[in-house]
Amino acid sequence: MIIDALRTAGALTLSLVAVEGDEIVGHVAFSPVSIESGTAGWFGLGPVSVLPDRQGSGIGKALIEAGLAKLKEDGAHGCVVLGDPHYYARFGFRNDPALRYADVPAEYFQHITFKGPTPGGEVRYHQAFEVS
């Protein structure tokens, strides 16, 4: 539902799929986020999905790495993610308490800066993430 809502709103910046044979086995999406400071050029990573029987095989890692490389190549300033700090640290994501998301504990909201200074303030994802 989130992906459909992002696509309908024209807010799905990057969508990558992993295919084996004729089966989609993984997907990653990136969409713009807004930051309280007004800093532009930042994106949110997610959702990320891999078929349960294929998790742990490197599909998610490959999709995330390809997506981050494409964002950087296209001139993005940075990317945020809400998730397991141990998992996302391998991609260069780090926590900065100055960059916040709702009432989420700081260690679970992380960022990677591609260029320029890391902004501060509250981050908001597209309203598609509020779809239930």
PDB file of C-alpha atoms in Angstrom:
ATOM      1  CA  MET A   1       0.000   0.000   0.000  1.00  0.00           C
ATOM      2  CA  ILE A   2       2.796   2.456   0.804  1.00  0.00           C
ATOM      3  CA  ILE A   3       4.474   1.883  -2.550  1.00  0.00           C
ATOM      4  CA  ASP A   4       1.191   2.339  -4.417  1.00  0.00           C
ATOM      5  CA  ALA A   5       0.471   5.556  -2.511  1.00  0.00           C
ATOM      6  CA  LEU A   6       3.983   6.904  -3.175  1.00  0.00           C
ATOM      7  CA  ARG A   7       3.704   6.007  -6.860  1.00  0.00           C
ATOM      8  CA  THR A   8       0.257   7.627  -7.169  1.00  0.00           C
ATOM      9  CA  ALA A   9       1.539  10.802  -5.482  1.00  0.00           C
ATOM     10  CA  GLY A  10       4.608  10.923  -7.738  1.00  0.00           C
ATOM     11  CA  ALA A  11       6.805  10.578  -4.655  1.00  0.00           C
ATOM     12  CA  LEU A  12       8.523   7.276  -5.406  1.00  0.00           C
ATOM     13  CA  THR A  13      11.987   8.589  -6.255  1.00  0.00           C
ATOM     14  CA  LEU A  14      13.662   5.223  -6.697  1.00  0.00           C
ATOM     15  CA  SER A  15      12.264   1.697  -6.725  1.00  0.00           C
ATOM     16  CA  LEU A  16      14.540  -1.290  -7.300  1.00  0.00           C
ATOM     17  CA  VAL A  17      13.583  -4.946  -7.536  1.00  0.00           C
ATOM     18  CA  ALA A  18      15.579  -8.164  -7.411  1.00  0.00           C
ATOM     19  CA  VAL A  19      14.342 -10.858  -9.767  1.00  0.00           C
ATOM     20  CA  GLU A  20      15.284 -14.526  -9.946  1.00  0.00           C
ATOM     21  CA  GLY A  21      13.825 -16.292 -12.922  1.00  0.00           C
ATOM     22  CA  ASP A  22      10.373 -14.811 -13.249  1.00  0.00           C
ATOM     23  CA  GLU A  23       9.922 -14.150  -9.521  1.00  0.00           C
ATOM     24  CA  ILE A  24      10.420 -10.868  -7.666  1.00  0.00           C
ATOM     25  CA  VAL A  25      12.432 -11.782  -4.569  1.00  0.00           C
ATOM     26  CA  GLY A  26      13.174  -8.336  -3.156  1.00  0.00           C
ATOM     27  CA  HIS A  27      12.348  -4.658  -3.355  1.00  0.00           C
ATOM     28  CA  VAL A  28      13.656  -1.371  -1.973  1.00  0.00           C
ATOM     29  CA  ALA A  29      12.154   2.112  -2.220  1.00  0.00           C
ATOM     30  CA  PHE A  30      13.425   5.639  -1.651  1.00  0.00           C
ATOM     31  CA  SER A  31      11.231   8.720  -1.355  1.00  0.00           C
ATOM     32  CA  PRO A  32      11.810  12.380  -0.447  1.00  0.00           C
ATOM     33  CA  VAL A  33      11.648  13.467   3.178  1.00  0.00           C
ATOM     34  CA  SER A  34      11.206  16.942   4.572  1.00  0.00           C
ATOM     35  CA  ILE A  35      13.417  18.273   7.327  1.00  0.00           C
ATOM     36  CA  GLU A  36      12.363  20.940   9.791  1.00  0.00           C
ATOM     37  CA  SER A  37      15.430  23.024   8.922  1.00  0.00           C
ATOM     38  CA  GLY A  38      14.206  23.276   5.324  1.00  0.00           C
ATOM     39  CA  THR A  39      17.194  21.376   3.934  1.00  0.00           C
ATOM     40  CA  ALA A  40      16.331  19.793   0.592  1.00  0.00           C
ATOM     41  CA  GLY A  41      17.796  16.828  -1.261  1.00  0.00           C
ATOM     42  CA  TRP A  42      17.233  14.225   1.445  1.00  0.00           C
ATOM     43  CA  PHE A  43      15.469  10.893   1.011  1.00  0.00           C
ATOM     44  CA  GLY A  44      14.067   8.122   3.160  1.00  0.00           C
ATOM     45  CA  LEU A  45      14.988   4.480   2.645  1.00  0.00           C
ATOM     46  CA  GLY A  46      12.063   2.117   2.933  1.00  0.00           C
ATOM     47  CA  PRO A  47      10.254  -0.014   2.757  1.00  0.00           C
ATOM     48  CA  VAL A  48      12.731  -2.819   2.115  1.00  0.00           C
ATOM     49  CA  SER A  49      11.380  -6.297   1.526  1.00  0.00           C
ATOM     50  CA  VAL A  50      12.858  -9.689   0.703  1.00  0.00           C
ATOM     51  CA  LEU A  51      10.940 -12.962   0.469  1.00  0.00           C
ATOM     52  CA  PRO A  52      11.243 -14.747   3.824  1.00  0.00           C
ATOM     53  CA  ASP A  53      12.953 -17.811   2.376  1.00  0.00           C
ATOM     54  CA  ARG A  54      15.542 -15.565   0.666  1.00  0.00           C
ATOM     55  CA  GLN A  55      16.390 -13.347   3.652  1.00  0.00           C
ATOM     56  CA  GLY A  56      20.011 -13.510   4.725  1.00  0.00           C
ATOM     57  CA  SER A  57      21.224 -14.234   1.190  1.00  0.00           C
ATOM     58  CA  GLY A  58      22.425 -10.698   0.402  1.00  0.00           C
ATOM     59  CA  ILE A  59      19.451  -9.547  -1.692  1.00  0.00           C
ATOM     60  CA  GLY A  60      18.462  -6.717   0.644  1.00  0.00           C
ATOM     61  CA  LYS A  61      22.092  -5.628   1.007  1.00  0.00           C
ATOM     62  CA  ALA A  62      22.571  -5.491  -2.764  1.00  0.00           C
ATOM     63  CA  LEU A  63      19.358  -3.513  -3.276  1.00  0.00           C
ATOM     64  CA  ILE A  64      20.207  -0.989  -0.556  1.00  0.00           C
ATOM     65  CA  GLU A  65      23.770  -0.515  -1.820  1.00  0.00           C
ATOM     66  CA  ALA A  66      22.564  -0.016  -5.405  1.00  0.00           C
ATOM     67  CA  GLY A  67      19.890   2.434  -4.271  1.00  0.00           C
ATOM     68  CA  LEU A  68      22.271   4.505  -2.145  1.00  0.00           C
ATOM     69  CA  ALA A  69      24.794   4.616  -4.997  1.00  0.00           C
ATOM     70  CA  LYS A  70      22.109   5.822  -7.407  1.00  0.00           C
ATOM     71  CA  LEU A  71      20.880   8.517  -4.990  1.00  0.00           C
ATOM     72  CA  LYS A  72      24.440   9.758  -4.515  1.00  0.00           C
ATOM     73  CA  GLU A  73      25.104   9.695  -8.276  1.00  0.00           C
ATOM     74  CA  ASP A  74      21.924  11.708  -8.846  1.00  0.00           C
ATOM     75  CA  GLY A  75      23.061  14.439  -6.437  1.00  0.00           C
ATOM     76  CA  ALA A  76      21.155  13.610  -3.256  1.00  0.00           C
ATOM     77  CA  HIS A  77      22.471  15.252  -0.103  1.00  0.00           C
ATOM     78  CA  GLY A  78      21.663  12.299   2.127  1.00  0.00           C
ATOM     79  CA  CYS A  79      19.336   9.551   3.231  1.00  0.00           C
ATOM     80  CA  VAL A  80      17.582   8.596   6.466  1.00  0.00           C
ATOM     81  CA  VAL A  81      16.326   5.248   7.666  1.00  0.00           C
ATOM     82  CA  LEU A  82      14.282   3.977  10.576  1.00  0.00           C
ATOM     83  CA  GLY A  83      15.479   0.535  11.573  1.00  0.00           C
ATOM     84  CA  ASP A  84      17.964  -1.735  13.292  1.00  0.00           C
ATOM     85  CA  PRO A  85      21.127   0.298  13.950  1.00  0.00           C
ATOM     86  CA  HIS A  86      23.353  -2.781  13.696  1.00  0.00           C
ATOM     87  CA  TYR A  87      21.995  -3.748  10.284  1.00  0.00           C
ATOM     88  CA  TYR A  88      22.101  -0.277   8.723  1.00  0.00           C
ATOM     89  CA  ALA A  89      25.531   0.656  10.125  1.00  0.00           C
ATOM     90  CA  ARG A  90      27.094  -1.620   7.474  1.00  0.00           C
ATOM     91  CA  PHE A  91      25.930   0.864   4.820  1.00  0.00           C
ATOM     92  CA  GLY A  92      27.365   3.885   6.631  1.00  0.00           C
ATOM     93  CA  PHE A  93      24.214   4.991   8.469  1.00  0.00           C
ATOM     94  CA  ARG A  94      24.831   6.679  11.802  1.00  0.00           C
ATOM     95  CA  ASN A  95      22.692   8.191  14.515  1.00  0.00           C
ATOM     96  CA  ASP A  96      22.685  11.920  15.214  1.00  0.00           C
ATOM     97  CA  PRO A  97      20.295  13.082  17.947  1.00  0.00           C
ATOM     98  CA  ALA A  98      19.987  16.448  16.144  1.00  0.00           C
ATOM     99  CA  LEU A  99      18.142  14.696  13.308  1.00  0.00           C
ATOM    100  CA  ARG A 100      14.924  13.299  14.788  1.00  0.00           C
ATOM    101  CA  TYR A 101      11.857  11.340  13.766  1.00  0.00           C
ATOM    102  CA  ALA A 102       8.722  11.487  15.922  1.00  0.00           C
ATOM    103  CA  ASP A 103       9.105   9.789  19.302  1.00  0.00           C
ATOM    104  CA  VAL A 104      11.406   7.059  18.002  1.00  0.00           C
ATOM    105  CA  PRO A 105      14.438   6.315  20.201  1.00  0.00           C
ATOM    106  CA  ALA A 106      17.398   8.160  18.654  1.00  0.00           C
ATOM    107  CA  GLU A 107      19.494   5.045  17.991  1.00  0.00           C
ATOM    108  CA  TYR A 108      16.860   3.647  15.591  1.00  0.00           C
ATOM    109  CA  PHE A 109      16.697   6.731  13.384  1.00  0.00           C
ATOM    110  CA  GLN A 110      19.870   7.080  11.353  1.00  0.00           C
ATOM    111  CA  HIS A 111      21.292   8.995   8.422  1.00  0.00           C
ATOM    112  CA  ILE A 112      24.028   8.928   5.832  1.00  0.00           C
ATOM    113  CA  THR A 113      25.277  12.234   4.426  1.00  0.00           C
ATOM    114  CA  PHE A 114      26.513  12.291   0.833  1.00  0.00           C
ATOM    115  CA  LYS A 115      27.329  16.004   0.555  1.00  0.00           C
ATOM    116  CA  GLY A 116      27.060  19.156   2.580  1.00  0.00           C
ATOM    117  CA  PRO A 117      26.536  19.392   6.314  1.00  0.00           C
ATOM    118  CA  THR A 118      24.143  17.064   8.108  1.00  0.00           C
ATOM    119  CA  PRO A 119      20.977  19.034   8.869  1.00  0.00           C
ATOM    120  CA  GLY A 120      19.171  19.091  12.167  1.00  0.00           C
ATOM    121  CA  GLY A 121      15.523  19.005  13.079  1.00  0.00           C
ATOM    122  CA  GLU A 122      12.452  16.844  12.837  1.00  0.00           C
ATOM    123  CA  VAL A 123      12.179  14.632   9.738  1.00  0.00           C
ATOM    124  CA  ARG A 124       8.866  13.834   8.078  1.00  0.00           C
ATOM    125  CA  TYR A 125       8.237  11.068   5.607  1.00  0.00           C
ATOM    126  CA  HIS A 126       5.695  11.453   2.811  1.00  0.00           C
ATOM    127  CA  GLN A 127       2.065  11.154   3.955  1.00  0.00           C
ATOM    128  CA  ALA A 128       1.894   7.785   2.131  1.00  0.00           C
ATOM    129  CA  PHE A 129       3.602   6.296   5.190  1.00  0.00           C
ATOM    130  CA  GLU A 130       0.570   7.242   7.270  1.00  0.00           C
ATOM    131  CA  VAL A 131      -1.658   4.875   5.238  1.00  0.00           C
ATOM    132  CA  SER A 132      -2.876   1.998   7.347  1.00  0.00           C
TER     133      SER A 132
END
